[in-house]
PDB file of C-alpha atoms in Angstrom:
ATOM      1  CA  ILE K   6    -115.491-248.193 170.247  1.00 53.00           C
ATOM      2  CA  ALA K   7    -116.009-246.548 166.874  1.00 48.00           C
ATOM      3  CA  PHE K   8    -119.780-246.647 167.412  1.00 42.00           C
ATOM      4  CA  GLN K   9    -119.443-244.984 170.842  1.00 48.00           C
ATOM      5  CA  LEU K  10    -117.204-242.264 169.435  1.00 42.00           C
ATOM      6  CA  HIS K  11    -119.707-241.632 166.637  1.00 48.00           C
ATOM      7  CA  ALA K  12    -122.602-241.389 169.142  1.00 47.00           C
ATOM      8  CA  ARG K  13    -120.655-238.959 171.315  1.00 50.00           C
ATOM      9  CA  HIS K  14    -119.837-236.882 168.241  1.00 47.00           C
ATOM     10  CA  ASN K  15    -123.536-236.693 167.312  1.00 49.00           C
ATOM     11  CA  GLU K  16    -124.428-235.659 170.877  1.00 46.00           C
ATOM     12  CA  THR K  17    -121.842-232.889 170.664  1.00 48.00           C
ATOM     13  CA  ILE K  18    -123.128-231.376 167.433  1.00 45.00           C
ATOM     14  CA  ALA K  19    -126.854-232.034 168.020  1.00 43.00           C
ATOM     15  CA  PRO K  20    -128.797-228.884 168.891  1.00 45.00           C
ATOM     16  CA  LYS K  21    -129.875-228.593 172.493  1.00 51.00           C
ATOM     17  CA  LEU K  22    -133.590-227.761 172.589  1.00 52.00           C
ATOM     18  CA  LEU K  23    -135.011-225.850 175.500  1.00 53.00           C
ATOM     19  CA  PRO K  24    -137.532-227.828 177.550  1.00 55.00           C
ATOM     20  CA  VAL K  25    -141.136-227.046 176.756  1.00 53.00           C
ATOM     21  CA  GLY K  26    -142.201-227.225 180.378  1.00 55.00           C
ATOM     22  CA  SER K  27    -145.739-227.549 181.652  1.00 61.00           C
ATOM     23  CA  LYS K  28    -148.600-226.180 179.606  1.00 62.00           C
ATOM     24  CA  GLY K  29    -152.329-225.683 179.897  1.00 61.00           C
ATOM     25  CA  ARG K  30    -153.963-227.104 183.001  1.00 63.00           C
ATOM     26  CA  HIS K  31    -150.775-229.015 183.806  1.00 67.00           C
ATOM     27  CA  ALA K  32    -148.946-225.742 184.467  1.00 74.00           C
ATOM     28  CA  SER K  33    -148.479-224.880 188.134  1.00 76.00           C
ATOM     29  CA  GLY K  34    -149.063-221.224 187.274  1.00 83.00           C
ATOM     30  CA  TRP K  35    -152.486-222.109 185.855  1.00 85.00           C
ATOM     31  CA  TRP K  36    -153.583-223.496 189.215  1.00 87.00           C
ATOM     32  CA  GLY K  37    -152.011-220.567 191.040  1.00 90.00           C
ATOM     33  CA  MET K  38    -153.915-218.089 188.888  1.00 92.00           C
ATOM     34  CA  LEU K  39    -157.122-220.045 189.383  1.00 91.00           C
ATOM     35  CA  ALA K  40    -156.640-219.860 193.165  1.00 93.00           C
ATOM     36  CA  LEU K  41    -156.000-216.112 192.924  1.00 94.00           C
ATOM     37  CA  VAL K  42    -159.121-215.597 190.815  1.00 96.00           C
ATOM     38  CA  VAL K  43    -161.280-217.522 193.297  1.00 96.00           C
ATOM     39  CA  THR K  44    -159.872-215.501 196.204  1.00 95.00           C
ATOM     40  CA  GLU K  45    -160.380-212.149 194.503  1.00 96.00           C
ATOM     41  CA  ALA K  46    -163.853-213.158 193.340  1.00 96.00           C
ATOM     42  CA  ALA K  47    -164.771-213.826 196.969  1.00 97.00           C
ATOM     43  CA  LEU K  48    -163.565-210.346 197.950  1.00 95.00           C
ATOM     44  CA  PHE K  49    -165.679-208.724 195.238  1.00 97.00           C
ATOM     45  CA  ALA K  50    -168.642-210.864 196.289  1.00 97.00           C
ATOM     46  CA  TYR K  51    -168.323-209.539 199.851  1.00 96.00           C
ATOM     47  CA  LEU K  52    -168.110-205.948 198.614  1.00 96.00           C
ATOM     48  CA  LEU K  53    -171.129-206.283 196.340  1.00 97.00           C
ATOM     49  CA  PHE K  54    -173.075-208.042 199.088  1.00 96.00           C
ATOM     50  CA  SER K  55    -172.322-205.071 201.338  1.00 95.00           C
ATOM     51  CA  TYR K  56    -173.721-202.742 198.683  1.00 95.00           C
ATOM     52  CA  PHE K  57    -177.005-204.645 198.348  1.00 95.00           C
ATOM     53  CA  TYR K  58    -177.376-205.097 202.089  1.00 94.00           C
ATOM     54  CA  ILE K  59    -176.918-201.390 202.786  1.00 94.00           C
ATOM     55  CA  ALA K  60    -179.198-200.510 199.869  1.00 93.00           C
ATOM     56  CA  SER K  61    -181.932-202.709 201.355  1.00 91.00           C
ATOM     57  CA  GLN K  62    -181.657-200.794 204.649  1.00 90.00           C
ATOM     58  CA  ALA K  63    -181.515-197.324 203.115  1.00 86.00           C
ATOM     59  CA  HIS K  64    -184.213-194.768 203.909  1.00 86.00           C
ATOM     60  CA  GLY K  65    -184.991-192.587 200.952  1.00 84.00           C
ATOM     61  CA  PRO K  66    -183.957-192.852 197.311  1.00 88.00           C
ATOM     62  CA  TRP K  67    -181.127-195.178 196.304  1.00 91.00           C
ATOM     63  CA  PRO K  68    -178.811-194.100 194.763  1.00 92.00           C
ATOM     64  CA  PRO K  69    -179.207-190.830 196.686  1.00 90.00           C
ATOM     65  CA  ASP K  70    -178.543-188.706 193.578  1.00 88.00           C
ATOM     66  CA  GLY K  71    -180.881-190.663 191.331  1.00 90.00           C
ATOM     67  CA  ARG K  72    -180.191-193.100 188.545  1.00 93.00           C
ATOM     68  CA  PRO K  73    -176.647-192.887 187.141  1.00 94.00           C
ATOM     69  CA  SER K  74    -175.745-191.984 183.580  1.00 94.00           C
ATOM     70  CA  LEU K  75    -175.019-195.068 181.481  1.00 96.00           C
ATOM     71  CA  LEU K  76    -172.967-193.527 178.676  1.00 95.00           C
ATOM     72  CA  LEU K  77    -169.425-193.999 179.990  1.00 97.00           C
ATOM     73  CA  ALA K  78    -170.252-197.186 181.878  1.00 97.00           C
ATOM     74  CA  VAL K  79    -171.739-198.879 178.804  1.00 97.00           C
ATOM     75  CA  THR K  80    -168.765-197.746 176.724  1.00 98.00           C
ATOM     76  CA  ASN K  81    -166.358-199.205 179.259  1.00 98.00           C
ATOM     77  CA  THR K  82    -168.322-202.445 179.337  1.00 98.00           C
ATOM     78  CA  ILE K  83    -168.021-202.793 175.580  1.00 98.00           C
ATOM     79  CA  ILE K  84    -164.309-201.974 175.778  1.00 98.00           C
ATOM     80  CA  LEU K  85    -163.571-204.722 178.300  1.00 98.00           C
ATOM     81  CA  ILE K  86    -165.621-207.291 176.389  1.00 98.00           C
ATOM     82  CA  ILE K  87    -163.698-206.473 173.213  1.00 98.00           C
ATOM     83  CA  GLY K  88    -160.472-206.664 175.221  1.00 98.00           C
ATOM     84  CA  SER K  89    -161.300-210.201 176.306  1.00 98.00           C
ATOM     85  CA  LEU K  90    -161.943-211.109 172.665  1.00 98.00           C
ATOM     86  CA  THR K  91    -158.659-209.600 171.482  1.00 98.00           C
ATOM     87  CA  ILE K  92    -156.543-211.343 174.102  1.00 98.00           C
ATOM     88  CA  ARG K  93    -158.297-214.586 173.213  1.00 97.00           C
ATOM     89  CA  TYR K  94    -157.452-213.864 169.567  1.00 97.00           C
ATOM     90  CA  GLY K  95    -153.789-213.530 170.485  1.00 97.00           C
ATOM     91  CA  GLU K  96    -153.860-216.664 172.623  1.00 96.00           C
ATOM     92  CA  ARG K  97    -155.373-218.702 169.809  1.00 96.00           C
ATOM     93  CA  GLY K  98    -152.756-217.270 167.482  1.00 96.00           C
ATOM     94  CA  ILE K  99    -149.767-218.407 169.525  1.00 94.00           C
ATOM     95  CA  GLN K 100    -151.346-221.830 169.965  1.00 92.00           C
ATOM     96  CA  GLN K 101    -151.094-222.044 166.191  1.00 94.00           C
ATOM     97  CA  GLY K 102    -147.540-220.708 166.197  1.00 92.00           C
ATOM     98  CA  SER K 103    -148.343-217.133 165.130  1.00 94.00           C
ATOM     99  CA  ARG K 104    -146.397-214.626 167.207  1.00 94.00           C
ATOM    100  CA  GLY K 105    -147.790-211.815 165.061  1.00 96.00           C
ATOM    101  CA  ARG K 106    -151.357-212.610 166.117  1.00 97.00           C
ATOM    102  CA  LEU K 107    -150.282-212.841 169.738  1.00 97.00           C
ATOM    103  CA  MET K 108    -148.546-209.478 169.655  1.00 97.00           C
ATOM    104  CA  THR K 109    -151.517-207.863 167.927  1.00 97.00           C
ATOM    105  CA  GLY K 110    -153.943-209.273 170.469  1.00 98.00           C
ATOM    106  CA  LEU K 111    -151.820-208.174 173.413  1.00 98.00           C
ATOM    107  CA  LEU K 112    -151.217-204.649 172.154  1.00 98.00           C
ATOM    108  CA  VAL K 113    -154.859-204.034 171.245  1.00 98.00           C
ATOM    109  CA  THR K 114    -155.934-205.342 174.656  1.00 98.00           C
ATOM    110  CA  LEU K 115    -153.356-203.103 176.310  1.00 98.00           C
ATOM    111  CA  VAL K 116    -154.662-200.016 174.509  1.00 98.00           C
ATOM    112  CA  LEU K 117    -158.263-200.896 175.335  1.00 98.00           C
ATOM    113  CA  GLY K 118    -157.364-201.320 178.996  1.00 98.00           C
ATOM    114  CA  VAL K 119    -155.707-197.902 179.116  1.00 98.00           C
ATOM    115  CA  VAL K 120    -158.789-196.351 177.496  1.00 98.00           C
ATOM    116  CA  PHE K 121    -160.959-198.072 180.097  1.00 98.00           C
ATOM    117  CA  LEU K 122    -158.931-196.540 182.919  1.00 98.00           C
ATOM    118  CA  GLY K 123    -159.111-193.105 181.328  1.00 98.00           C
ATOM    119  CA  LEU K 124    -162.885-193.268 180.926  1.00 98.00           C
ATOM    120  CA  GLN K 125    -163.300-194.538 184.471  1.00 97.00           C
ATOM    121  CA  VAL K 126    -161.293-191.606 185.828  1.00 97.00           C
ATOM    122  CA  LEU K 127    -163.531-189.300 183.783  1.00 97.00           C
ATOM    123  CA  GLU K 128    -166.577-191.056 185.241  1.00 96.00           C
ATOM    124  CA  TRP K 129    -165.221-190.434 188.730  1.00 96.00           C
ATOM    125  CA  HIS K 130    -164.619-186.785 187.928  1.00 95.00           C
ATOM    126  CA  ASN K 131    -168.195-186.337 186.736  1.00 93.00           C
ATOM    127  CA  LYS K 132    -169.751-187.700 189.923  1.00 93.00           C
ATOM    128  CA  SER K 133    -171.453-185.226 192.224  1.00 90.00           C
ATOM    129  CA  PHE K 134    -170.377-187.176 195.301  1.00 92.00           C
ATOM    130  CA  SER K 135    -167.027-188.272 196.722  1.00 92.00           C
ATOM    131  CA  LEU K 136    -165.556-191.105 198.741  1.00 92.00           C
ATOM    132  CA  THR K 137    -166.413-189.346 202.004  1.00 90.00           C
ATOM    133  CA  SER K 138    -169.750-187.754 201.094  1.00 88.00           C
ATOM    134  CA  GLY K 139    -171.854-190.686 202.263  1.00 90.00           C
ATOM    135  CA  VAL K 140    -172.231-194.434 202.397  1.00 93.00           C
ATOM    136  CA  TYR K 141    -173.179-194.706 198.715  1.00 95.00           C
ATOM    137  CA  GLY K 142    -170.114-192.729 197.666  1.00 95.00           C
ATOM    138  CA  SER K 143    -167.889-194.863 199.877  1.00 95.00           C
ATOM    139  CA  LEU K 144    -169.260-198.052 198.341  1.00 96.00           C
ATOM    140  CA  TYR K 145    -169.044-196.760 194.787  1.00 97.00           C
ATOM    141  CA  PHE K 146    -165.476-195.475 194.927  1.00 97.00           C
ATOM    142  CA  THR K 147    -164.224-198.410 196.992  1.00 97.00           C
ATOM    143  CA  ILE K 148    -165.631-201.089 194.689  1.00 97.00           C
ATOM    144  CA  THR K 149    -164.870-199.378 191.377  1.00 97.00           C
ATOM    145  CA  GLY K 150    -161.445-198.345 192.676  1.00 97.00           C
ATOM    146  CA  PHE K 151    -160.707-201.906 193.727  1.00 97.00           C
ATOM    147  CA  HIS K 152    -161.641-203.039 190.231  1.00 98.00           C
ATOM    148  CA  MET K 153    -159.471-200.348 188.638  1.00 98.00           C
ATOM    149  CA  ALA K 154    -156.527-201.606 190.670  1.00 97.00           C
ATOM    150  CA  HIS K 155    -157.070-205.065 189.204  1.00 97.00           C
ATOM    151  CA  VAL K 156    -157.246-203.595 185.698  1.00 98.00           C
ATOM    152  CA  LEU K 157    -153.934-201.824 186.308  1.00 98.00           C
ATOM    153  CA  ILE K 158    -152.336-205.087 187.458  1.00 97.00           C
ATOM    154  CA  GLY K 159    -153.704-206.795 184.364  1.00 97.00           C
ATOM    155  CA  LEU K 160    -152.216-204.109 182.116  1.00 98.00           C
ATOM    156  CA  VAL K 161    -148.798-204.586 183.693  1.00 98.00           C
ATOM    157  CA  MET K 162    -149.143-208.330 183.131  1.00 97.00           C
ATOM    158  CA  ILE K 163    -150.109-207.851 179.475  1.00 98.00           C
ATOM    159  CA  ALA K 164    -147.240-205.411 178.930  1.00 98.00           C
ATOM    160  CA  VAL K 165    -144.789-207.993 180.272  1.00 96.00           C
ATOM    161  CA  LEU K 166    -146.282-210.667 178.003  1.00 97.00           C
ATOM    162  CA  ALA K 167    -145.921-208.331 175.026  1.00 97.00           C
ATOM    163  CA  LEU K 168    -142.281-207.699 175.958  1.00 96.00           C
ATOM    164  CA  TRP K 169    -141.605-211.436 176.215  1.00 95.00           C
ATOM    165  CA  THR K 170    -143.335-211.939 172.873  1.00 95.00           C
ATOM    166  CA  SER K 171    -140.963-209.428 171.276  1.00 94.00           C
ATOM    167  CA  PHE K 172    -138.075-211.516 172.663  1.00 93.00           C
ATOM    168  CA  ASP K 173    -139.543-214.607 170.967  1.00 91.00           C
ATOM    169  CA  TYR K 174    -140.204-216.395 174.227  1.00 90.00           C
ATOM    170  CA  PHE K 175    -143.449-218.005 173.071  1.00 91.00           C
ATOM    171  CA  GLY K 176    -144.372-220.527 170.424  1.00 89.00           C
ATOM    172  CA  ALA K 177    -146.892-223.213 169.620  1.00 87.00           C
ATOM    173  CA  GLN K 178    -145.362-225.475 172.293  1.00 86.00           C
ATOM    174  CA  ARG K 179    -144.508-222.810 174.882  1.00 86.00           C
ATOM    175  CA  HIS K 180    -147.284-220.353 175.753  1.00 89.00           C
ATOM    176  CA  ALA K 181    -148.552-221.257 179.231  1.00 90.00           C
ATOM    177  CA  ALA K 182    -147.830-217.734 180.520  1.00 92.00           C
ATOM    178  CA  VAL K 183    -150.079-216.262 177.839  1.00 94.00           C
ATOM    179  CA  SER K 184    -152.978-218.504 178.807  1.00 93.00           C
ATOM    180  CA  ILE K 185    -152.468-217.677 182.489  1.00 93.00           C
ATOM    181  CA  GLY K 186    -152.476-213.946 181.766  1.00 95.00           C
ATOM    182  CA  ALA K 187    -155.617-214.330 179.653  1.00 96.00           C
ATOM    183  CA  ILE K 188    -157.413-216.009 182.556  1.00 95.00           C
ATOM    184  CA  TYR K 189    -156.731-212.972 184.740  1.00 97.00           C
ATOM    185  CA  TRP K 190    -157.949-210.534 182.093  1.00 98.00           C
ATOM    186  CA  HIS K 191    -161.159-212.490 181.551  1.00 97.00           C
ATOM    187  CA  PHE K 192    -161.661-212.353 185.318  1.00 98.00           C
ATOM    188  CA  VAL K 193    -161.293-208.561 185.248  1.00 98.00           C
ATOM    189  CA  THR K 194    -163.974-208.402 182.547  1.00 98.00           C
ATOM    190  CA  VAL K 195    -166.399-210.662 184.410  1.00 98.00           C
ATOM    191  CA  VAL K 196    -165.969-208.675 187.628  1.00 98.00           C
ATOM    192  CA  TRP K 197    -166.710-205.446 185.775  1.00 98.00           C
ATOM    193  CA  LEU K 198    -169.922-206.959 184.424  1.00 98.00           C
ATOM    194  CA  ALA K 199    -170.977-207.621 188.024  1.00 98.00           C
ATOM    195  CA  VAL K 200    -169.990-204.086 189.083  1.00 98.00           C
ATOM    196  CA  PHE K 201    -171.805-202.612 186.073  1.00 98.00           C
ATOM    197  CA  ALA K 202    -174.947-204.609 186.847  1.00 97.00           C
ATOM    198  CA  THR K 203    -174.822-203.475 190.481  1.00 97.00           C
ATOM    199  CA  PHE K 204    -174.221-199.737 190.121  1.00 96.00           C
ATOM    200  CA  TYR K 205    -175.678-199.000 186.710  1.00 96.00           C
ATOM    201  CA  VAL K 206    -178.309-201.577 185.788  1.00 96.00           C
ATOM    202  CA  ALA K 207    -179.908-202.369 189.172  1.00 94.00           C
ATOM    203  CA  PRO K 208    -181.092-198.762 189.824  1.00 93.00           C
ATOM    204  CA  TYR K 209    -183.105-198.892 186.587  1.00 92.00           C
ATOM    205  CA  LEU K 210    -184.741-202.131 187.705  1.00 90.00           C
ATOM    206  CA  GLY K 211    -186.054-200.638 190.911  1.00 73.00           C
TER     207      GLY K 211
END
């Protein structure tokens, strides 16, 4: 009886630890994000296929206004690549138990994403064509706009992760949400590389 009372007393005063939950590839959210990425990648593949198909059928120069300027597009490409590196830096940090590294990585990625959107809006403004000026304009603004929407969603996701980090939600044993968010941001970067190659590199290759 004394032993049972002592055990119950220890259970009463012992700290109750929160469950770690699933992590890495065992997390249900990881598989959900992977399914989302595959679905969205297919949509971008269809859009880019449409671009190349219509370009192959075009009569006259393509793009109609000549080769595009690379300045802003190259800058944005570098920005997104750095953003993928910084969010990876934060992810590696929290895997090692460093919330400071995670917060730094998230905030820098967030700033870079906002700069990307600003430069892309400036790129749109500098174009001599519009969404309704022709088939090339429709393709350009539809595809780049679709990508910008994904960047915006990614920024909201990163902002939420940064907020949760400030509330001390993550640690070395609990960071699945960070890894899931990083997957999405890497996807945004890879898609932009495909868009950049299509609209900015391909015209210079003939």
